PDB file of C-alpha atoms and ligand atoms in Angstrom:
ATOM      1  CA  MET Y 182     -42.265   4.516  15.889  1.00  0.00           C
ATOM      2  CA  PRO Y 183     -39.656   4.613  13.059  1.00  0.00           C
ATOM      3  CA  ASN Y 184     -39.783   3.269   9.605  1.00  0.00           C
ATOM      4  CA  VAL Y 185     -36.647   1.035   9.593  1.00  0.00           C
ATOM      5  CA  ALA Y 186     -34.199   0.876   6.708  1.00  0.00           C
ATOM      6  CA  PHE Y 187     -31.420  -1.567   6.314  1.00  0.00           C
ATOM      7  CA  ILE Y 188     -28.724  -1.165   3.699  1.00  0.00           C
ATOM      8  CA  ASN Y 189     -25.741  -3.486   2.952  1.00  0.00           C
ATOM      9  CA  GLY Y 190     -25.663  -4.887   6.431  1.00  0.00           C
ATOM     10  CA  ALA Y 191     -26.412  -1.755   8.522  1.00  0.00           C
ATOM     11  CA  PHE Y 192     -29.669  -0.339  10.026  1.00  0.00           C
ATOM     12  CA  VAL Y 193     -29.945   3.348   9.327  1.00  0.00           C
ATOM     13  CA  PRO Y 194     -32.776   5.921   9.524  1.00  0.00           C
ATOM     14  CA  LEU Y 195     -34.881   5.698   6.366  1.00  0.00           C
ATOM     15  CA  ALA Y 196     -33.931   9.234   5.291  1.00  0.00           C
ATOM     16  CA  ASP Y 197     -30.172   8.306   5.392  1.00  0.00           C
ATOM     17  CA  ALA Y 198     -30.542   5.117   3.348  1.00  0.00           C
ATOM     18  CA  LYS Y 199     -29.088   5.957  -0.071  1.00  0.00           C
ATOM     19  CA  VAL Y 200     -27.756   4.026  -3.057  1.00  0.00           C
ATOM     20  CA  SER Y 201     -25.543   5.218  -5.948  1.00  0.00           C
ATOM     21  CA  ILE Y 202     -27.144   6.514  -9.227  1.00  0.00           C
ATOM     22  CA  GLU Y 203     -25.140   3.872 -10.944  1.00  0.00           C
ATOM     23  CA  ASP Y 204     -26.789   1.034  -9.101  1.00  0.00           C
ATOM     24  CA  ARG Y 205     -28.002  -1.378 -11.729  1.00  0.00           C
ATOM     25  CA  GLY Y 206     -31.390  -1.708  -9.975  1.00  0.00           C
ATOM     26  CA  PHE Y 207     -31.879   2.043 -10.703  1.00  0.00           C
ATOM     27  CA  GLN Y 208     -30.592   1.896 -14.305  1.00  0.00           C
ATOM     28  CA  PHE Y 209     -31.759  -1.493 -15.475  1.00  0.00           C
ATOM     29  CA  GLY Y 210     -34.267  -2.852 -12.938  1.00  0.00           C
ATOM     30  CA  ASP Y 211     -31.570  -5.536 -12.458  1.00  0.00           C
ATOM     31  CA  GLY Y 212     -32.749  -6.946  -9.228  1.00  0.00           C
ATOM     32  CA  VAL Y 213     -35.271  -8.995  -7.235  1.00  0.00           C
ATOM     33  CA  TYR Y 214     -37.459  -8.435  -4.222  1.00  0.00           C
ATOM     34  CA  GLU Y 215     -39.909  -9.838  -1.625  1.00  0.00           C
ATOM     35  CA  VAL Y 216     -42.764  -8.538   0.351  1.00  0.00           C
ATOM     36  CA  ILE Y 217     -43.532 -10.187   3.690  1.00  0.00           C
ATOM     37  CA  ARG Y 218     -46.074  -9.034   6.330  1.00  0.00           C
ATOM     38  CA  THR Y 219     -46.337  -9.743   9.965  1.00  0.00           C
ATOM     39  CA  TYR Y 220     -49.292 -11.129  11.890  1.00  0.00           C
ATOM     40  CA  LYS Y 221     -49.137 -10.114  15.631  1.00  0.00           C
ATOM     41  CA  GLY Y 222     -45.558  -8.992  15.047  1.00  0.00           C
ATOM     42  CA  CYS Y 223     -44.414 -12.271  13.496  1.00  0.00           C
ATOM     43  CA  PRO Y 224     -43.318 -12.432   9.812  1.00  0.00           C
ATOM     44  CA  PHE Y 225     -45.656 -14.792   8.010  1.00  0.00           C
ATOM     45  CA  SER Y 226     -44.305 -17.669   5.862  1.00  0.00           C
ATOM     46  CA  ILE Y 227     -40.755 -16.226   6.022  1.00  0.00           C
ATOM     47  CA  GLU Y 228     -39.251 -19.536   4.795  1.00  0.00           C
ATOM     48  CA  ALA Y 229     -41.413 -19.568   1.667  1.00  0.00           C
ATOM     49  CA  HIS Y 230     -40.586 -15.987   0.867  1.00  0.00           C
ATOM     50  CA  LEU Y 231     -36.846 -16.486   1.395  1.00  0.00           C
ATOM     51  CA  ALA Y 232     -36.917 -19.607  -0.725  1.00  0.00           C
ATOM     52  CA  ARG Y 233     -38.572 -17.608  -3.565  1.00  0.00           C
ATOM     53  CA  LEU Y 234     -35.979 -14.896  -3.025  1.00  0.00           C
ATOM     54  CA  ASP Y 235     -33.327 -17.436  -3.615  1.00  0.00           C
ATOM     55  CA  ARG Y 236     -35.109 -18.772  -6.714  1.00  0.00           C
ATOM     56  CA  SER Y 237     -35.548 -15.262  -8.256  1.00  0.00           C
ATOM     57  CA  ALA Y 238     -31.909 -14.385  -7.547  1.00  0.00           C
ATOM     58  CA  ALA Y 239     -30.646 -17.647  -8.999  1.00  0.00           C
ATOM     59  CA  ALA Y 240     -32.772 -17.185 -12.169  1.00  0.00           C
ATOM     60  CA  LEU Y 241     -30.920 -13.805 -12.708  1.00  0.00           C
ATOM     61  CA  ASP Y 242     -27.561 -15.217 -11.845  1.00  0.00           C
ATOM     62  CA  LEU Y 243     -27.477 -12.759  -8.896  1.00  0.00           C
ATOM     63  CA  THR Y 244     -25.378 -13.582  -5.918  1.00  0.00           C
ATOM     64  CA  GLN Y 245     -27.582 -14.020  -2.834  1.00  0.00           C
ATOM     65  CA  PRO Y 246     -25.459 -12.351  -0.192  1.00  0.00           C
ATOM     66  CA  TYR Y 247     -27.202 -13.807   2.864  1.00  0.00           C
ATOM     67  CA  SER Y 248     -28.156 -17.239   3.981  1.00  0.00           C
ATOM     68  CA  ARG Y 249     -31.771 -17.761   4.998  1.00  0.00           C
ATOM     69  CA  ALA Y 250     -30.732 -17.780   8.574  1.00  0.00           C
ATOM     70  CA  GLU Y 251     -28.904 -14.482   8.128  1.00  0.00           C
ATOM     71  CA  TRP Y 252     -31.893 -12.964   6.411  1.00  0.00           C
ATOM     72  CA  THR Y 253     -34.153 -14.174   9.137  1.00  0.00           C
ATOM     73  CA  GLY Y 254     -31.937 -12.512  11.705  1.00  0.00           C
ATOM     74  CA  HIS Y 255     -31.984  -9.192   9.839  1.00  0.00           C
ATOM     75  CA  ILE Y 256     -35.759  -9.385   9.300  1.00  0.00           C
ATOM     76  CA  LEU Y 257     -36.508 -10.065  12.967  1.00  0.00           C
ATOM     77  CA  GLU Y 258     -34.140  -7.311  14.067  1.00  0.00           C
ATOM     78  CA  GLY Y 259     -35.867  -4.895  11.617  1.00  0.00           C
ATOM     79  CA  VAL Y 260     -39.315  -5.880  13.004  1.00  0.00           C
ATOM     80  CA  LYS Y 261     -38.127  -5.393  16.503  1.00  0.00           C
ATOM     81  CA  ARG Y 262     -36.652  -1.989  15.806  1.00  0.00           C
ATOM     82  CA  ALA Y 263     -39.759  -0.801  13.982  1.00  0.00           C
ATOM     83  CA  ALA Y 264     -42.081  -2.080  16.654  1.00  0.00           C
ATOM     84  CA  TYR Y 265     -45.242  -1.556  14.645  1.00  0.00           C
ATOM     85  CA  PRO Y 266     -48.325  -3.583  15.540  1.00  0.00           C
ATOM     86  CA  GLU Y 267     -48.184  -4.976  12.024  1.00  0.00           C
ATOM     87  CA  ALA Y 268     -45.364  -4.397   9.498  1.00  0.00           C
ATOM     88  CA  LYS Y 269     -44.682  -4.744   5.854  1.00  0.00           C
ATOM     89  CA  ILE Y 270     -41.118  -5.913   5.185  1.00  0.00           C
ATOM     90  CA  TYR Y 271     -39.626  -5.175   1.750  1.00  0.00           C
ATOM     91  CA  LEU Y 272     -36.381  -6.926   0.714  1.00  0.00           C
ATOM     92  CA  GLN Y 273     -34.470  -6.042  -2.378  1.00  0.00           C
ATOM     93  CA  ILE Y 274     -31.284  -7.332  -3.970  1.00  0.00           C
ATOM     94  CA  THR Y 275     -29.846  -5.569  -7.056  1.00  0.00           C
ATOM     95  CA  ARG Y 276     -26.695  -6.427  -8.942  1.00  0.00           C
ATOM     96  CA  GLY Y 277     -24.878  -3.453  -7.434  1.00  0.00           C
ATOM     97  CA  VAL Y 278     -23.004  -0.432  -8.721  1.00  0.00           C
ATOM     98  CA  ALA Y 279     -21.125  -0.445 -12.040  1.00  0.00           C
ATOM     99  CA  PRO Y 280     -20.548   1.951 -14.996  1.00  0.00           C
ATOM    100  CA  ARG Y 281     -23.668   1.491 -17.211  1.00  0.00           C
ATOM    101  CA  ASP Y 282     -23.362  -1.420 -19.470  1.00  0.00           C
ATOM    102  CA  HIS Y 283     -26.134  -3.890 -20.204  1.00  0.00           C
ATOM    103  CA  ALA Y 284     -23.913  -6.957 -19.673  1.00  0.00           C
ATOM    104  CA  TYR Y 285     -22.738  -7.410 -16.094  1.00  0.00           C
ATOM    105  CA  SER Y 286     -19.440  -8.481 -14.643  1.00  0.00           C
ATOM    106  CA  ASP Y 287     -19.187 -11.468 -12.314  1.00  0.00           C
ATOM    107  CA  ASP Y 288     -17.545  -9.513  -9.526  1.00  0.00           C
ATOM    108  CA  ALA Y 289     -20.216  -6.850  -8.948  1.00  0.00           C
ATOM    109  CA  THR Y 290     -21.181  -6.529  -5.176  1.00  0.00           C
ATOM    110  CA  PRO Y 291     -24.989  -6.751  -4.789  1.00  0.00           C
ATOM    111  CA  THR Y 292     -26.772  -3.894  -3.086  1.00  0.00           C
ATOM    112  CA  VAL Y 293     -29.077  -5.225  -0.414  1.00  0.00           C
ATOM    113  CA  VAL Y 294     -31.862  -3.104   1.119  1.00  0.00           C
ATOM    114  CA  MET Y 295     -34.733  -3.779   3.420  1.00  0.00           C
ATOM    115  CA  THR Y 296     -37.458  -1.505   4.762  1.00  0.00           C
ATOM    116  CA  VAL Y 297     -39.875  -2.184   7.513  1.00  0.00           C
ATOM    117  CA  ARG Y 298     -42.951   0.049   7.417  1.00  0.00           C
ATOM    118  CA  GLU Y 299     -46.243   0.029   9.169  1.00  0.00           C
ATOM    119  CA  PHE Y 300     -48.860  -2.238   7.515  1.00  0.00           C
ATOM    120  CA  HIS Y 301     -52.504  -1.423   7.537  1.00  0.00           C
ATOM    121  CA  PRO Y 302     -54.487  -4.557   6.811  1.00  0.00           C
ATOM    122  CA  LEU Y 303     -57.617  -4.228   4.646  1.00  0.00           C
ATOM    123  CA  ASP Y 304     -60.651  -3.101   6.376  1.00  0.00           C
ATOM    124  CA  ARG Y 305     -62.809  -6.017   7.575  1.00  0.00           C
ATOM    125  CA  SER Y 306     -65.811  -4.422   5.797  1.00  0.00           C
ATOM    126  CA  VAL Y 307     -63.912  -4.654   2.432  1.00  0.00           C
ATOM    127  CA  GLN Y 308     -63.317  -8.352   3.116  1.00  0.00           C
ATOM    128  CA  ALA Y 309     -66.971  -8.796   3.903  1.00  0.00           C
ATOM    129  CA  THR Y 310     -68.351  -7.094   0.824  1.00  0.00           C
ATOM    130  CA  GLY Y 311     -65.632  -8.045  -1.705  1.00  0.00           C
ATOM    131  CA  VAL Y 312     -64.091  -5.806  -4.321  1.00  0.00           C
ATOM    132  CA  GLU Y 313     -64.300  -4.752  -7.877  1.00  0.00           C
ATOM    133  CA  ALA Y 314     -61.655  -5.622 -10.507  1.00  0.00           C
ATOM    134  CA  MET Y 315     -60.960  -4.714 -14.158  1.00  0.00           C
ATOM    135  CA  THR Y 316     -59.159  -6.705 -16.793  1.00  0.00           C
ATOM    136  CA  THR Y 317     -56.255  -5.407 -18.787  1.00  0.00           C
ATOM    137  CA  GLU Y 318     -53.863  -6.949 -21.202  1.00  0.00           C
ATOM    138  CA  ASP Y 319     -50.851  -8.684 -19.714  1.00  0.00           C
ATOM    139  CA  ILE Y 320     -48.012  -6.948 -21.393  1.00  0.00           C
ATOM    140  CA  ARG Y 321     -45.278  -8.431 -19.063  1.00  0.00           C
ATOM    141  CA  TRP Y 322     -42.157 -10.283 -20.172  1.00  0.00           C
ATOM    142  CA  GLY Y 323     -41.900 -14.147 -20.339  1.00  0.00           C
ATOM    143  CA  ARG Y 324     -40.445 -14.732 -16.875  1.00  0.00           C
ATOM    144  CA  CYS Y 325     -43.199 -13.578 -14.509  1.00  0.00           C
ATOM    145  CA  ASP Y 326     -42.135 -16.324 -12.045  1.00  0.00           C
ATOM    146  CA  ILE Y 327     -39.049 -14.131 -11.242  1.00  0.00           C
ATOM    147  CA  LYS Y 328     -40.025 -11.553  -8.654  1.00  0.00           C
ATOM    148  CA  SER Y 329     -38.067  -8.840 -10.384  1.00  0.00           C
ATOM    149  CA  VAL Y 330     -38.024  -5.158  -9.537  1.00  0.00           C
ATOM    150  CA  ASN Y 331     -38.802  -4.553 -13.143  1.00  0.00           C
ATOM    151  CA  LEU Y 332     -42.465  -3.783 -12.568  1.00  0.00           C
ATOM    152  CA  LEU Y 333     -43.404  -1.366 -15.380  1.00  0.00           C
ATOM    153  CA  ALA Y 334     -46.289  -3.376 -16.723  1.00  0.00           C
ATOM    154  CA  ASN Y 335     -47.634  -3.822 -13.198  1.00  0.00           C
ATOM    155  CA  VAL Y 336     -47.142  -0.110 -12.460  1.00  0.00           C
ATOM    156  CA  LEU Y 337     -49.200   0.730 -15.589  1.00  0.00           C
ATOM    157  CA  ALA Y 338     -51.867  -1.719 -14.695  1.00  0.00           C
ATOM    158  CA  ARG Y 339     -52.068  -0.372 -11.117  1.00  0.00           C
ATOM    159  CA  GLN Y 340     -52.432   3.110 -12.504  1.00  0.00           C
ATOM    160  CA  GLN Y 341     -55.405   2.033 -14.592  1.00  0.00           C
ATOM    161  CA  VAL Y 342     -56.849   0.551 -11.432  1.00  0.00           C
ATOM    162  CA  LYS Y 343     -56.422   3.871  -9.669  1.00  0.00           C
ATOM    163  CA  GLN Y 344     -58.027   5.739 -12.545  1.00  0.00           C
ATOM    164  CA  ALA Y 345     -60.977   3.299 -12.849  1.00  0.00           C
ATOM    165  CA  ARG Y 346     -61.454   3.382  -9.008  1.00  0.00           C
ATOM    166  CA  VAL Y 347     -61.461  -0.364  -8.702  1.00  0.00           C
ATOM    167  CA  PHE Y 348     -59.414  -2.639  -6.468  1.00  0.00           C
ATOM    168  CA  GLU Y 349     -57.220  -4.768  -8.772  1.00  0.00           C
ATOM    169  CA  ALA Y 350     -56.254  -5.361 -12.399  1.00  0.00           C
ATOM    170  CA  ILE Y 351     -56.681  -8.945 -13.618  1.00  0.00           C
ATOM    171  CA  LEU Y 352     -54.135  -9.549 -16.384  1.00  0.00           C
ATOM    172  CA  VAL Y 353     -55.175 -11.358 -19.610  1.00  0.00           C
ATOM    173  CA  ASN Y 354     -52.669 -12.872 -21.959  1.00  0.00           C
ATOM    174  CA  SER Y 355     -53.973 -14.039 -25.316  1.00  0.00           C
ATOM    175  CA  GLY Y 356     -57.467 -14.349 -23.860  1.00  0.00           C
ATOM    176  CA  LEU Y 357     -56.233 -16.281 -20.787  1.00  0.00           C
ATOM    177  CA  VAL Y 358     -56.332 -15.003 -17.181  1.00  0.00           C
ATOM    178  CA  THR Y 359     -52.859 -15.066 -15.747  1.00  0.00           C
ATOM    179  CA  GLU Y 360     -52.956 -13.299 -12.356  1.00  0.00           C
ATOM    180  CA  GLY Y 361     -53.547  -9.887 -10.793  1.00  0.00           C
ATOM    181  CA  ALA Y 362     -51.165  -6.951 -10.943  1.00  0.00           C
ATOM    182  CA  VAL Y 363     -50.241  -7.589  -7.320  1.00  0.00           C
ATOM    183  CA  SER Y 364     -52.091 -10.767  -6.498  1.00  0.00           C
ATOM    184  CA  ASN Y 365     -52.990 -14.192  -7.815  1.00  0.00           C
ATOM    185  CA  VAL Y 366     -56.427 -14.860  -9.189  1.00  0.00           C
ATOM    186  CA  MET Y 367     -58.627 -17.908  -8.412  1.00  0.00           C
ATOM    187  CA  VAL Y 368     -62.084 -18.692  -9.788  1.00  0.00           C
ATOM    188  CA  VAL Y 369     -64.649 -21.209  -8.581  1.00  0.00           C
ATOM    189  CA  GLN Y 370     -66.382 -23.271 -11.361  1.00  0.00           C
ATOM    190  CA  GLY Y 371     -68.849 -25.883 -10.267  1.00  0.00           C
ATOM    191  CA  GLY Y 372     -67.305 -26.219  -6.793  1.00  0.00           C
ATOM    192  CA  THR Y 373     -63.727 -26.486  -8.012  1.00  0.00           C
ATOM    193  CA  VAL Y 374     -61.104 -23.792  -7.385  1.00  0.00           C
ATOM    194  CA  VAL Y 375     -59.259 -23.034 -10.608  1.00  0.00           C
ATOM    195  CA  THR Y 376     -56.031 -21.012 -10.906  1.00  0.00           C
ATOM    196  CA  ALA Y 377     -53.363 -20.441 -13.459  1.00  0.00           C
ATOM    197  CA  PRO Y 378     -50.549 -23.053 -13.263  1.00  0.00           C
ATOM    198  CA  GLU Y 379     -47.135 -22.285 -11.920  1.00  0.00           C
ATOM    199  CA  GLY Y 380     -44.671 -21.446 -14.711  1.00  0.00           C
ATOM    200  CA  PRO Y 381     -43.288 -18.412 -16.523  1.00  0.00           C
ATOM    201  CA  ARG Y 382     -46.629 -16.647 -16.877  1.00  0.00           C
ATOM    202  CA  ILE Y 383     -47.324 -15.994 -13.211  1.00  0.00           C
ATOM    203  CA  LEU Y 384     -45.603 -15.357  -9.895  1.00  0.00           C
ATOM    204  CA  SER Y 385     -45.844 -18.371  -7.728  1.00  0.00           C
ATOM    205  CA  GLY Y 386     -47.580 -16.750  -4.834  1.00  0.00           C
ATOM    206  CA  VAL Y 387     -46.827 -17.804  -1.345  1.00  0.00           C
ATOM    207  CA  THR Y 388     -50.538 -17.212  -0.404  1.00  0.00           C
ATOM    208  CA  ARG Y 389     -51.645 -19.053  -3.590  1.00  0.00           C
ATOM    209  CA  ALA Y 390     -49.848 -22.187  -2.431  1.00  0.00           C
ATOM    210  CA  ILE Y 391     -51.228 -21.927   1.101  1.00  0.00           C
ATOM    211  CA  VAL Y 392     -54.758 -21.417  -0.234  1.00  0.00           C
ATOM    212  CA  LEU Y 393     -54.555 -24.348  -2.562  1.00  0.00           C
ATOM    213  CA  ASP Y 394     -53.432 -26.561   0.361  1.00  0.00           C
ATOM    214  CA  LEU Y 395     -56.241 -25.144   2.478  1.00  0.00           C
ATOM    215  CA  ALA Y 396     -58.747 -25.944  -0.211  1.00  0.00           C
ATOM    216  CA  LEU Y 397     -57.655 -29.571  -0.291  1.00  0.00           C
ATOM    217  CA  SER Y 398     -57.803 -29.922   3.504  1.00  0.00           C
ATOM    218  CA  GLU Y 399     -61.356 -28.410   3.323  1.00  0.00           C
ATOM    219  CA  GLY Y 400     -62.365 -31.077   0.790  1.00  0.00           C
ATOM    220  CA  VAL Y 401     -62.641 -28.464  -2.024  1.00  0.00           C
ATOM    221  CA  SER Y 402     -61.096 -29.731  -5.362  1.00  0.00           C
ATOM    222  CA  THR Y 403     -58.452 -27.579  -7.145  1.00  0.00           C
ATOM    223  CA  GLN Y 404     -57.254 -27.414 -10.694  1.00  0.00           C
ATOM    224  CA  GLU Y 405     -54.144 -25.521 -11.900  1.00  0.00           C
ATOM    225  CA  ARG Y 406     -55.039 -24.503 -15.406  1.00  0.00           C
ATOM    226  CA  PHE Y 407     -55.697 -21.326 -17.265  1.00  0.00           C
ATOM    227  CA  VAL Y 408     -59.284 -19.961 -17.595  1.00  0.00           C
ATOM    228  CA  SER Y 409     -60.412 -17.616 -20.334  1.00  0.00           C
ATOM    229  CA  GLN Y 410     -61.579 -14.054 -19.830  1.00  0.00           C
ATOM    230  CA  SER Y 411     -65.154 -15.157 -20.638  1.00  0.00           C
ATOM    231  CA  ASP Y 412     -64.886 -17.986 -18.019  1.00  0.00           C
ATOM    232  CA  LEU Y 413     -63.927 -15.301 -15.495  1.00  0.00           C
ATOM    233  CA  TYR Y 414     -67.101 -13.410 -16.131  1.00  0.00           C
ATOM    234  CA  THR Y 415     -69.309 -16.509 -15.764  1.00  0.00           C
ATOM    235  CA  ALA Y 416     -67.453 -18.036 -12.808  1.00  0.00           C
ATOM    236  CA  ASP Y 417     -69.458 -18.800  -9.732  1.00  0.00           C
ATOM    237  CA  GLU Y 418     -66.915 -17.047  -7.633  1.00  0.00           C
ATOM    238  CA  VAL Y 419     -63.701 -15.080  -8.180  1.00  0.00           C
ATOM    239  CA  PHE Y 420     -61.167 -14.236  -5.575  1.00  0.00           C
ATOM    240  CA  LEU Y 421     -57.661 -12.838  -5.178  1.00  0.00           C
ATOM    241  CA  THR Y 422     -54.775 -14.181  -3.011  1.00  0.00           C
ATOM    242  CA  GLY Y 423     -51.710 -12.333  -1.933  1.00  0.00           C
ATOM    243  CA  THR Y 424     -49.668 -11.141   1.101  1.00  0.00           C
ATOM    244  CA  THR Y 425     -51.447  -7.820   1.242  1.00  0.00           C
ATOM    245  CA  VAL Y 426     -54.979  -9.005   0.241  1.00  0.00           C
ATOM    246  CA  GLU Y 427     -55.087 -12.431   1.884  1.00  0.00           C
ATOM    247  CA  VAL Y 428     -58.221 -14.157   0.389  1.00  0.00           C
ATOM    248  CA  LEU Y 429     -60.393 -11.485  -1.103  1.00  0.00           C
ATOM    249  CA  ALA Y 430     -63.672 -11.928  -3.004  1.00  0.00           C
ATOM    250  CA  VAL Y 431     -64.164 -10.193  -6.239  1.00  0.00           C
ATOM    251  CA  ILE Y 432     -67.750  -9.389  -6.881  1.00  0.00           C
ATOM    252  CA  ARG Y 433     -67.551  -7.478 -10.145  1.00  0.00           C
ATOM    253  CA  VAL Y 434     -65.158  -7.638 -13.034  1.00  0.00           C
ATOM    254  CA  ASP Y 435     -65.346  -5.010 -15.788  1.00  0.00           C
ATOM    255  CA  GLY Y 436     -68.710  -3.992 -14.382  1.00  0.00           C
ATOM    256  CA  LYS Y 437     -70.100  -7.585 -14.804  1.00  0.00           C
ATOM    257  CA  VAL Y 438     -71.519  -9.106 -11.581  1.00  0.00           C
ATOM    258  CA  ILE Y 439     -69.842 -12.380 -10.486  1.00  0.00           C
ATOM    259  CA  GLY Y 440     -72.246 -14.964  -9.087  1.00  0.00           C
ATOM    260  CA  ASP Y 441     -74.860 -13.142  -7.011  1.00  0.00           C
ATOM    261  CA  GLY Y 442     -72.655 -10.112  -6.362  1.00  0.00           C
ATOM    262  CA  ARG Y 443     -71.588 -11.290  -2.891  1.00  0.00           C
ATOM    263  CA  PRO Y 444     -68.562 -13.169  -1.739  1.00  0.00           C
ATOM    264  CA  GLY Y 445     -69.418 -16.783  -2.519  1.00  0.00           C
ATOM    265  CA  PRO Y 446     -69.377 -19.790  -0.016  1.00  0.00           C
ATOM    266  CA  ILE Y 447     -66.058 -21.291  -1.142  1.00  0.00           C
ATOM    267  CA  THR Y 448     -64.401 -17.943  -1.034  1.00  0.00           C
ATOM    268  CA  GLN Y 449     -65.759 -17.280   2.476  1.00  0.00           C
ATOM    269  CA  ARG Y 450     -64.679 -20.729   3.651  1.00  0.00           C
ATOM    270  CA  LEU Y 451     -61.105 -20.279   2.343  1.00  0.00           C
ATOM    271  CA  ALA Y 452     -60.959 -16.793   3.756  1.00  0.00           C
ATOM    272  CA  ALA Y 453     -61.970 -18.085   7.152  1.00  0.00           C
ATOM    273  CA  SER Y 454     -59.499 -20.997   7.055  1.00  0.00           C
ATOM    274  CA  PHE Y 455     -56.771 -18.623   5.926  1.00  0.00           C
ATOM    275  CA  ALA Y 456     -57.627 -16.349   8.868  1.00  0.00           C
ATOM    276  CA  SER Y 457     -57.356 -19.140  11.300  1.00  0.00           C
ATOM    277  CA  ARG Y 458     -54.141 -20.324   9.741  1.00  0.00           C
ATOM    278  CA  VAL Y 459     -52.464 -16.855  10.139  1.00  0.00           C
ATOM    279  CA  GLY Y 460     -54.088 -16.424  13.603  1.00  0.00           C
TER     280      GLY Y 460
HETATM  281  N1  PDD F 144     -46.898  -8.861  -4.747  1.00  0.00           N
HETATM  282  N2  PDD F 144     -48.645 -11.947  -8.350  1.00  0.00           N
HETATM  283  C1  PDD F 144     -47.986 -10.781  -8.331  1.00  0.00           C
HETATM  284  C2  PDD F 144     -47.704 -10.153  -9.709  1.00  0.00           C
HETATM  285  C3  PDD F 144     -47.631 -10.145  -7.181  1.00  0.00           C
HETATM  286  O1  PDD F 144     -46.850  -8.993  -7.266  1.00  0.00           O
HETATM  287  C4  PDD F 144     -47.912 -10.702  -5.922  1.00  0.00           C
HETATM  288  C5  PDD F 144     -47.490 -10.073  -4.545  1.00  0.00           C
HETATM  289  C6  PDD F 144     -48.614 -11.953  -5.838  1.00  0.00           C
HETATM  290  C7  PDD F 144     -48.970 -12.570  -4.578  1.00  0.00           C
HETATM  291  O2  PDD F 144     -47.824 -13.311  -4.110  1.00  0.00           O
HETATM  292  P1  PDD F 144     -47.728 -13.510  -2.523  1.00  0.00           P
HETATM  293  O3  PDD F 144     -48.900 -14.318  -2.116  1.00  0.00           O
HETATM  294  O4  PDD F 144     -46.398 -14.316  -2.406  1.00  0.00           O
HETATM  295  O5  PDD F 144     -47.682 -12.211  -1.828  1.00  0.00           O
HETATM  296  C8  PDD F 144     -48.964 -12.507  -7.125  1.00  0.00           C
HETATM  297  C9  PDD F 144     -46.377  -8.097  -3.635  1.00  0.00           C
HETATM  298  C10 PDD F 144     -47.318  -8.019  -2.389  1.00  0.00           C
HETATM  299  C11 PDD F 144     -45.971  -6.722  -4.104  1.00  0.00           C
HETATM  300  O6  PDD F 144     -45.399  -6.697  -5.199  1.00  0.00           O
HETATM  301  O7  PDD F 144     -46.094  -5.768  -3.401  1.00  0.00           O
END
């Protein structure tokens, strides 16, 4: 089964999908992206991802070349061509090709690419036991709500994760937990799920919003406010949310055991209701 690539309106073999060395995405990280996964071959929460792509593009004054209906058509076509049991769909829009100059001209034609690759969901045993995380300083810029391809700080954080042999980096800005390097972070304190508020310090995760809704429908109270790094260590439960991680318990942070070192009851309830939602 092929990895599928789509570039500026055409499906091509991945190896033939090329962009210019003067693309502003390559030279400046001047672009935005989305990651969507399928469940049983169906792209999950496509509307919410495309809405966020619109918001990210608008925030960078980037022309969104396709309507949501057009994007949906391309995505479904890509998923059909790839024919994987489960797929990870990557969409990217950059400002296009121009002689290098930081300022851009209004008439640049965006470069649009999509890849559809096989997605391997996390092993159920990882879900069952939970994962270990580390904290690291959040050195990102002041508009983390824009899903920009400028991911240097996230790249460095994920490299630390790899070297430390843990699962995720939890980012801390001035002593406050913002989010993970590729996920949102939630903690449970006295039965309430607490997560950083939407705004410039975090990416407003599609999974985050779904999980906050599920919590309410499960009768679990939620609060959107920052918690401190020390609150993280003493939380009853900590979990991650995201397209690739779903709802995933964190059982140790910086070597410190969270709760009793096993996925807590609220995390398990939310993971189960997320699983039935996607099912
Ligand atoms: N990242 N926060 C950050 C910094 C992220 O990069 C992501 C997802 C999330 C979770 O958002 P969502 O629930 O919408 O997937 C939060 C994707 C998967 C990535 O960059 O590969």
